[in-house]
Coordinates of C-alpha atoms and ligand atoms in Angstrom, one line a residue:
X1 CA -10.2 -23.0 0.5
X2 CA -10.8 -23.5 -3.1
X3 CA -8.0 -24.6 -5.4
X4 CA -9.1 -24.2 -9.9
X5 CA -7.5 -26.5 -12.2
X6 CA -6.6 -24.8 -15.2
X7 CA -9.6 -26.4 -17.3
X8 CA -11.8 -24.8 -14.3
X9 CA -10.6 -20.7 -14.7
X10 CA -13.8 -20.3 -16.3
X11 CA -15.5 -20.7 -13.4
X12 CA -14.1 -18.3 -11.6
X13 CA -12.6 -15.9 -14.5
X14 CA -16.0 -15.7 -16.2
X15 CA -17.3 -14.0 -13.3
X16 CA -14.1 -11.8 -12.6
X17 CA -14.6 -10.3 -16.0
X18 CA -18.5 -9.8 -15.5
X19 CA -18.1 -7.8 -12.7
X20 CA -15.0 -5.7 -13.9
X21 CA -12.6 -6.8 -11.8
X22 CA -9.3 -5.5 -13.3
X23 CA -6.8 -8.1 -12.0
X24 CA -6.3 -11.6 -11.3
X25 CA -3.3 -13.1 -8.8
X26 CA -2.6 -16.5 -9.8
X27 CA -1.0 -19.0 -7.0
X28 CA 0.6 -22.8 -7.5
X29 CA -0.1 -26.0 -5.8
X30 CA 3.0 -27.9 -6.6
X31 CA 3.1 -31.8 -5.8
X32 CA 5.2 -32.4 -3.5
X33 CA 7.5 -34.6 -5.7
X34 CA 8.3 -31.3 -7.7
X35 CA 9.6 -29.4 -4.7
X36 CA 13.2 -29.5 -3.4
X37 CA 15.5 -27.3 -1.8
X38 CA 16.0 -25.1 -4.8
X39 CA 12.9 -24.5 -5.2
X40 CA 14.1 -25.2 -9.2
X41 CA 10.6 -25.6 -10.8
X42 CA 9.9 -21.9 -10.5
X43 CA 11.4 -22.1 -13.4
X44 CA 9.9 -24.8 -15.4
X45 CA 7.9 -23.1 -18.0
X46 CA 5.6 -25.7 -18.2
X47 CA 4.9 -25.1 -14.4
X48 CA 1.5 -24.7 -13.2
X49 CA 1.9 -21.1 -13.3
X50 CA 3.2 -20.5 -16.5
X51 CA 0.2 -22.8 -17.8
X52 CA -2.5 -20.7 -16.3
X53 CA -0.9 -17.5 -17.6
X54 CA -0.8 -18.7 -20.9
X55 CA -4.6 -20.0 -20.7
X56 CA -5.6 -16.8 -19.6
X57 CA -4.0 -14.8 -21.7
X58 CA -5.0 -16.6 -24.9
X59 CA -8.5 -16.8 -23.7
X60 CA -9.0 -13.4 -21.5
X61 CA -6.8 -11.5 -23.7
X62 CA -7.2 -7.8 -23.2
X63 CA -10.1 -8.6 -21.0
X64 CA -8.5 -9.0 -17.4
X65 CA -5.3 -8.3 -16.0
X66 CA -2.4 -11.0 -14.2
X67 CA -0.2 -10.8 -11.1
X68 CA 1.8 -13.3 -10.1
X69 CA 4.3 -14.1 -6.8
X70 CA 7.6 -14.0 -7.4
X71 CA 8.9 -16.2 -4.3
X72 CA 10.0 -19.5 -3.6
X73 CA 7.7 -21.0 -1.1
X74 CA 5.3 -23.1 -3.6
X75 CA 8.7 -24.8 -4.6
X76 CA 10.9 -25.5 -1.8
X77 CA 10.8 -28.5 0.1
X78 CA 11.4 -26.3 3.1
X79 CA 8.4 -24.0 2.1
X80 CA 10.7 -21.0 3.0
X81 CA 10.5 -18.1 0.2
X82 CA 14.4 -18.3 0.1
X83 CA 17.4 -20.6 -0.9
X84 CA 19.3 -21.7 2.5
X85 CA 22.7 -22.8 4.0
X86 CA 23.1 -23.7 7.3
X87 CA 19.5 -22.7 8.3
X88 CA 20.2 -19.5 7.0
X89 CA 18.4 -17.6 4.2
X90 CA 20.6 -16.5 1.5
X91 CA 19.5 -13.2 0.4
X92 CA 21.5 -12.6 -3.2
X93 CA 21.6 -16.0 -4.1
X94 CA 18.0 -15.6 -3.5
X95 CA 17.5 -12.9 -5.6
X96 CA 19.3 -14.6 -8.5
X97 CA 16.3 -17.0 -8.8
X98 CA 13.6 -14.3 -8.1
X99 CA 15.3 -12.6 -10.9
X100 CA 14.8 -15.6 -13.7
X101 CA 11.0 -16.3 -12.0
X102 CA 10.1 -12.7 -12.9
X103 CA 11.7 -12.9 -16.5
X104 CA 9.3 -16.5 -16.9
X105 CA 6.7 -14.8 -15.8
X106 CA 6.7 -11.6 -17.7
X107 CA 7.6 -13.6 -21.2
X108 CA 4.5 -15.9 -20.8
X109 CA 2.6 -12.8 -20.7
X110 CA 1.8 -11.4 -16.4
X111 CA 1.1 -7.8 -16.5
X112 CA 2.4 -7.6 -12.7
X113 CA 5.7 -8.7 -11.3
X114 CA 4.8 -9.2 -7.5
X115 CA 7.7 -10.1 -5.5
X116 CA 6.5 -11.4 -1.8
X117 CA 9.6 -13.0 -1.0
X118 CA 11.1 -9.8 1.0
X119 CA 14.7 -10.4 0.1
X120 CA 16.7 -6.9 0.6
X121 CA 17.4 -5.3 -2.7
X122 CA 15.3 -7.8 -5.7
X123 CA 13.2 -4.5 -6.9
X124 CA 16.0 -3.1 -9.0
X125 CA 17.5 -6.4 -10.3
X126 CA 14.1 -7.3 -11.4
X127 CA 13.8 -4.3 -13.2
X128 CA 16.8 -4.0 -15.0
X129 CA 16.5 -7.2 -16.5
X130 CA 12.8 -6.9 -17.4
X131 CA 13.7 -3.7 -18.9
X132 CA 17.0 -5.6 -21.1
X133 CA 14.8 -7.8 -22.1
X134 CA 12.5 -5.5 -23.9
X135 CA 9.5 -5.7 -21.2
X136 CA 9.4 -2.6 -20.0
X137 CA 5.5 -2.2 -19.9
X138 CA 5.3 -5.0 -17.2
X139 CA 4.6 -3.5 -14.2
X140 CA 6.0 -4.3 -10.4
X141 CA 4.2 -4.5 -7.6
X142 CA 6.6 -5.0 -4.4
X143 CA 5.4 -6.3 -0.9
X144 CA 7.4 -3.9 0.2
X145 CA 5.8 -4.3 3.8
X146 CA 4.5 -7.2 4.4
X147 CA 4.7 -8.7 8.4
X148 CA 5.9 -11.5 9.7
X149 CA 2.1 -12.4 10.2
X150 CA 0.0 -15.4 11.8
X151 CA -2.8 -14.2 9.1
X152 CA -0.8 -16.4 6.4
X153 CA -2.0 -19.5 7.5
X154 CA -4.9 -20.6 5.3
X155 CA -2.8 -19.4 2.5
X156 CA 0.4 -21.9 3.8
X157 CA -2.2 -24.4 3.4
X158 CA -3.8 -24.0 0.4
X159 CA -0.3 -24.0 -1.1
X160 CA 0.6 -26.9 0.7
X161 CA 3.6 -25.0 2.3
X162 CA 2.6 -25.1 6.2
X163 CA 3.5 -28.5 6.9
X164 CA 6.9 -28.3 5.2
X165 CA 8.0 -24.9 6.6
X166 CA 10.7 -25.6 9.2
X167 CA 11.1 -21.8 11.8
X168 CA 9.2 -19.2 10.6
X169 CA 9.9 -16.1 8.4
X170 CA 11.1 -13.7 10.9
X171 CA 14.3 -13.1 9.5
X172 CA 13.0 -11.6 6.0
X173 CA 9.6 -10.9 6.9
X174 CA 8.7 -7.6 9.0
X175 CA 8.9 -7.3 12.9
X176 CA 4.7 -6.7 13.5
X177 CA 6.0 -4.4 16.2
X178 CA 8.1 -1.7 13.7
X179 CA 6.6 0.8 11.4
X180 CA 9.8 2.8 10.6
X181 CA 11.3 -0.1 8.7
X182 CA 7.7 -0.4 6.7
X183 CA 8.6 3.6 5.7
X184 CA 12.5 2.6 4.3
X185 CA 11.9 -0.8 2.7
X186 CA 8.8 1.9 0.6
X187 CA 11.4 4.5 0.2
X188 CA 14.1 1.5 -1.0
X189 CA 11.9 0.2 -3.0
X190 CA 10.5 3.2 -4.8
X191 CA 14.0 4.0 -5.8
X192 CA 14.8 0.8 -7.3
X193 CA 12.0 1.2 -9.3
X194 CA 8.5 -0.2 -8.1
X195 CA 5.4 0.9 -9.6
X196 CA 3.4 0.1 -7.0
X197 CA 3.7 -1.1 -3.2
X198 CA 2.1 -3.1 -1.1
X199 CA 0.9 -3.2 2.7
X200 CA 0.1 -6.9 4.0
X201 CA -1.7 -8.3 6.2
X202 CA -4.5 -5.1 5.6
X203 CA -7.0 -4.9 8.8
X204 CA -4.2 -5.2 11.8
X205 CA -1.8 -2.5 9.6
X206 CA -3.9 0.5 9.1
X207 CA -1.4 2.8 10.5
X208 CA 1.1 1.8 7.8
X209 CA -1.4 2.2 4.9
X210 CA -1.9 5.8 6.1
X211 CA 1.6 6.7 7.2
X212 CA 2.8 5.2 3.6
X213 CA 0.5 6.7 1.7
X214 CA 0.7 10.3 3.2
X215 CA 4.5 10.3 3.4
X216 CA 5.3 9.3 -0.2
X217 CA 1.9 9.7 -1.8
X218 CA 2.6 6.9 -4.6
X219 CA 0.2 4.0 -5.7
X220 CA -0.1 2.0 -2.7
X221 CA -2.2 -1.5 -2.5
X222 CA -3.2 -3.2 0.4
X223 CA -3.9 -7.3 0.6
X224 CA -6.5 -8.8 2.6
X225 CA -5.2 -11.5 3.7
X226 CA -6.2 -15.4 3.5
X227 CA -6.2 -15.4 7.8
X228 CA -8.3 -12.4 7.5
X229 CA -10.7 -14.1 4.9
X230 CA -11.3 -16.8 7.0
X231 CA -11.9 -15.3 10.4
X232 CA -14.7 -12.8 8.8
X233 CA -16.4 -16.1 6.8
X234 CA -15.9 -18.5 10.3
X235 CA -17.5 -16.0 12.0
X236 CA -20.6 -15.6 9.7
X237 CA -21.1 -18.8 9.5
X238 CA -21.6 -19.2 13.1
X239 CA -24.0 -16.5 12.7
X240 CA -22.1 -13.9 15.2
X241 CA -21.5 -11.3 12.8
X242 CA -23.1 -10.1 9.1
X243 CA -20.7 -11.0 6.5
X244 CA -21.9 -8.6 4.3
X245 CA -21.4 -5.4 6.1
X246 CA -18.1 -6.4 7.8
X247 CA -16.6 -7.3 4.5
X248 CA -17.8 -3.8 3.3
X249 CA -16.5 -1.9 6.8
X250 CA -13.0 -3.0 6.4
X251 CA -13.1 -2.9 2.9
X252 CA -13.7 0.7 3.3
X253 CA -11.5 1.4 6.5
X254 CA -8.8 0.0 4.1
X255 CA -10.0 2.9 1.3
X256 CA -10.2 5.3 4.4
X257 CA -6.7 4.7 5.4
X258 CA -5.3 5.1 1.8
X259 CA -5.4 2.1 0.3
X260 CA -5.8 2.5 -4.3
X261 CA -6.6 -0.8 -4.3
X262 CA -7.2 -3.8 -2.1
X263 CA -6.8 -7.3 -2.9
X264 CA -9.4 -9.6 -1.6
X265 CA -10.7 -13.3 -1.8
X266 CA -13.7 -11.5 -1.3
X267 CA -13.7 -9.8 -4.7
X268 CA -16.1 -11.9 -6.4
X269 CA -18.8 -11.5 -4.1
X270 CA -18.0 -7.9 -3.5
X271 CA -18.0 -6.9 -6.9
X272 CA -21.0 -8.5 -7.7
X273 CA -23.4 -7.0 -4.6
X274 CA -21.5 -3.5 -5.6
X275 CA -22.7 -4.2 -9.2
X276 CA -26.5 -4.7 -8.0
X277 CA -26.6 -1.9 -6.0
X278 CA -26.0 0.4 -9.0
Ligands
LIG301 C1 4.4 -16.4 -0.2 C2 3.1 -15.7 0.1 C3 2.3 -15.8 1.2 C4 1.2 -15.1 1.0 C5 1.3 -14.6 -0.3 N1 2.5 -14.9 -0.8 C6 2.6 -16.5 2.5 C7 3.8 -16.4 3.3 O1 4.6 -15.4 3.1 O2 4.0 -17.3 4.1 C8 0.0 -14.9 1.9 C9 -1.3 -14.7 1.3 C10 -2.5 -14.9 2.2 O3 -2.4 -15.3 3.4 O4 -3.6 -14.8 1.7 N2 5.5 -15.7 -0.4

């Protein structure tokens, strides 16, 4: 796990650029004194997020493109995506958050509104107040289907959210063991205006990249996960597999199965070996 300070995108941007990646996804460590059960400074606009955005953009301008999370789990002391009552998630109170997040966001310049949180019905809200707010060319990207996963894990850590999360995200995350409600939270989704949707974990869900993309036939990404990452680079480093060509074969089973684009800690390298080989 690696974790940039803003003075330290360089690093890592420099390289994005050089080998054409087209997007970025930008994700917060927030001390824990900032947290609490609001989750409030998602909408500082001096948060960590908002800075990057703003570095990138004055710097990178034109040059690469930004996605951010829209969800509450870097912020909350309870390191659940949602606001709660009672141990109980609160979907539309939820949402009302979500909805100011993505407005932040889009006004400090993010070309893509991701919304991971999986609360029913935050597409269209999100939308309609983008598009009253004059930022209609900022795209959304919904997890529409993302699993109630173990994958997540190294991710809960970087973020710092692991140790504070009290249950688990079964209640607004997907059932692993359904693929019909994958195909209406897509179809919900689409209609409340997403531009693009996406599958999540990626390796353990091909079945739902396919079914998704031959039933609606409408930009679909997939997400390599941070669980996914780390088995593939535990693995090489015990010397029982070769990285390269595993990252490569599920890189491409994810094309195979559909996928228009994939996100991937493993961009970097990937990019650059695809670069060489040309
Ligand atoms: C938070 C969020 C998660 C991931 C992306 N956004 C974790 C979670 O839902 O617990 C996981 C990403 C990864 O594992 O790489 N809403």
């Amino acid at each position: 796990v690696y974790r940039y300070s803003i003075d330290n995108i360089p690093l890592i941007l420099n390289k994005a650029v050089n080998y054409k990646i087209p997007m970025v996804a930008i994700f917060p460590y927030t001390n824990q004194k900032l947290k609490n059960k609001f989750g409030s400074e998602a909408l500082n606009e001096n948060n960590l997020v908002c800075r990057a955005i703003r570095y990138i953009k004055k710097r990178y301008k034109n040059k690469i493109g930004i996605m951010c999370d829209v969800a509450l789990d870097p912020y909350t002391s309870h390191g659940h995506d949602g606001l709660i009552k009672k141990d109980q998630i609160l979907n539309d109170e939820t949402i009302e958050v979500l909805i100011n997040q993505s407005l932040l966001q889009a006004e400090m310049g993010c070309d893509v509104i991701a919304p991971s949180d999986m609360m029913d019905g935050r597409i269209g809200k999100i939308r309609k107040k983008l598009d009253s707010k004059n930022l209609k060319d900022v795209q959304i990207l919904s997890y529409a289907v993302k699993y109630s996963s173990s994958f997540y894990e190294p991710f809960r850590n970087a973020v710092g959210s692991k140790k504070l999360l009290k249950g688990d995200k079964k209640t607004y995350q997907m059932d692993i063991s359904n693929s019909d409600e994958a195909l209406r939270e897509v179809a919900m989704d689409i209609q409340e205006g997403a531009d693009i949707v996406m599958v999540k974990p990626g390796i353990s869900y091909l079945d739902i990249i396919y079914k998704i993309k031959s039933e609606f036939n409408f930009p679909t990404f997939t997400y390599q996960v941070s669980g996914e990452y780390s088995m593939i680079k535990a693995a090489a480093d015990k010397g029982f597999i070769n990285e390269e060509e595993i990252v490569i074969e599920q890189l491409t089973a994810f094309k195979r199965a559909g996928a228009d684009a994939i996100l991937s800690y493993f961009a970097p390298e990937v990019a650059q070996k695809l670069k060489s080989r040309n």
